[in-house]
mmCIF file of C-alpha atoms in Angstrom:
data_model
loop_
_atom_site.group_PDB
_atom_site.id
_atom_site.type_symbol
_atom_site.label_atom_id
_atom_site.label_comp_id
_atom_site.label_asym_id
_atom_site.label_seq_id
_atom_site.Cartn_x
_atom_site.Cartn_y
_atom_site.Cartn_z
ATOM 1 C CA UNK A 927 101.353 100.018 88.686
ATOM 2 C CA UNK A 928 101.052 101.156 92.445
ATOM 3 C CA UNK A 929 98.403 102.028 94.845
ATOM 4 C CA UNK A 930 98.383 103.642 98.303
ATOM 5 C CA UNK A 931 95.596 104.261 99.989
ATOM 6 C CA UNK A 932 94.782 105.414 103.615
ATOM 7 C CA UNK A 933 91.730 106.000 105.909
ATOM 8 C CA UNK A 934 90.705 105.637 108.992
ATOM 9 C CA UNK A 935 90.183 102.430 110.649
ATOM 10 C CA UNK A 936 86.205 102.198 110.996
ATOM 11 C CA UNK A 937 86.459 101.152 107.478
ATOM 12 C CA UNK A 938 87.338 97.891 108.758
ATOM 13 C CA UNK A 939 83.720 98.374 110.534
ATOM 14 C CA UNK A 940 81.472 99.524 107.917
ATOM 15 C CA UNK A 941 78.202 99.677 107.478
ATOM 16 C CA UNK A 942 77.327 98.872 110.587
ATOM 17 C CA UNK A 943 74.884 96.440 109.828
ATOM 18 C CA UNK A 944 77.083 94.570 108.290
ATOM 19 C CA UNK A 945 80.300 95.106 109.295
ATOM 20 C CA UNK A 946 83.641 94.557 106.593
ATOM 21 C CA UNK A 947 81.450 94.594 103.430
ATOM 22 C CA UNK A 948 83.089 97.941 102.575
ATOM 23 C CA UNK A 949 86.342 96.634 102.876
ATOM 24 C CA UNK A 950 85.921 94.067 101.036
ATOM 25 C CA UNK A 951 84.013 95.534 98.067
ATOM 26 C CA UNK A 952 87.295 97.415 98.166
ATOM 27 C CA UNK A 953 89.563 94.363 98.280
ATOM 28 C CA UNK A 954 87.636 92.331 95.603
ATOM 29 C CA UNK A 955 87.635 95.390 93.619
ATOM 30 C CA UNK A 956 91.287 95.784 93.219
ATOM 31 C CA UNK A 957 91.807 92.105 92.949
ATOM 32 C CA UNK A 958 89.299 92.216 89.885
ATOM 33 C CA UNK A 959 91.681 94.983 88.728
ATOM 34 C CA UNK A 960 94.615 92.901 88.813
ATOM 35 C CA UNK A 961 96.136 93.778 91.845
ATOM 36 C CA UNK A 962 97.859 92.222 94.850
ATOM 37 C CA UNK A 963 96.821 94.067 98.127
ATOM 38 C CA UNK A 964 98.318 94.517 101.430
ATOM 39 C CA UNK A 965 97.069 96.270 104.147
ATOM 40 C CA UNK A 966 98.029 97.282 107.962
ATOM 41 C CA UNK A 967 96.206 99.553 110.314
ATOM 42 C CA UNK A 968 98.558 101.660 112.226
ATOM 43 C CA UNK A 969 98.459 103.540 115.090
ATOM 44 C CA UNK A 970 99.911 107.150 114.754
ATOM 45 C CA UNK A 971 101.333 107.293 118.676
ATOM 46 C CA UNK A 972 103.698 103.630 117.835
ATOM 47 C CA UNK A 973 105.686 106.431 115.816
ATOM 48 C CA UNK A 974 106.505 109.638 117.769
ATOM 49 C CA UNK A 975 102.833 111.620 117.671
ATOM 50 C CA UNK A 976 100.730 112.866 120.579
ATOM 51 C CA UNK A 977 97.636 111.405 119.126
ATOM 52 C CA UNK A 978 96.241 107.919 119.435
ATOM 53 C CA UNK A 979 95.093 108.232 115.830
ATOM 54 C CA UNK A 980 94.952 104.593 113.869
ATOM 55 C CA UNK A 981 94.903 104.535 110.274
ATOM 56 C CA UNK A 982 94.264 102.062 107.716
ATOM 57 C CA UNK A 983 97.086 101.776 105.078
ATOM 58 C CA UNK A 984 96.050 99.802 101.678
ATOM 59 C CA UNK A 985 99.086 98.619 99.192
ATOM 60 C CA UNK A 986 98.671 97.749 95.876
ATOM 61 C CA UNK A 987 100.245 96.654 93.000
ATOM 62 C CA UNK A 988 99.355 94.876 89.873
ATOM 63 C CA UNK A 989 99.957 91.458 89.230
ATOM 64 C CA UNK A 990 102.214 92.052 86.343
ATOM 65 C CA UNK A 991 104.448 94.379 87.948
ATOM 66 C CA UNK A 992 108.191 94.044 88.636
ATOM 67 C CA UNK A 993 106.759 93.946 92.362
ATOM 68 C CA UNK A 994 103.870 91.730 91.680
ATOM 69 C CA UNK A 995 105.772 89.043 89.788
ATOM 70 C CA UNK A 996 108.396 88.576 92.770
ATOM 71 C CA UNK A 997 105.069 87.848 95.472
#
């Protein structure tokens, strides 16, 4: 029903060549699935930790879910 999924931001970058066609591979993927996606990159020091670390968080859930049917 639910997804979470995290990595680190140069996802948003990759390949190189052509940057974002990872990400969205990944994004048509899971809305071929059946899923409504969210995502937000965060940076780790915004919440209390010594390192400047940002993070890509991905939210899923299906279409047909409690969740889904209220979006």
């Amino acid at each position: 029903q639910y997804i979470l999924l995290e990595n680190v931001d140069r996802l948003l970058k990759s390949p190189t060549s052509q940057r974002g066609r990872d990400f969205g591979v990944m994004l048509r993927s899971l809305d071929d699935l059946g899923y409504i996606v969210e995502w937000r990159v965060i940076n780790a020091a915004e919440y209390g930790f010594a390192q400047r670390r940002r993070r890509i968080f991905i939210f899923a859930t299906k279409k047909n879910s409690k969740l889904g049917a209220q979006l």
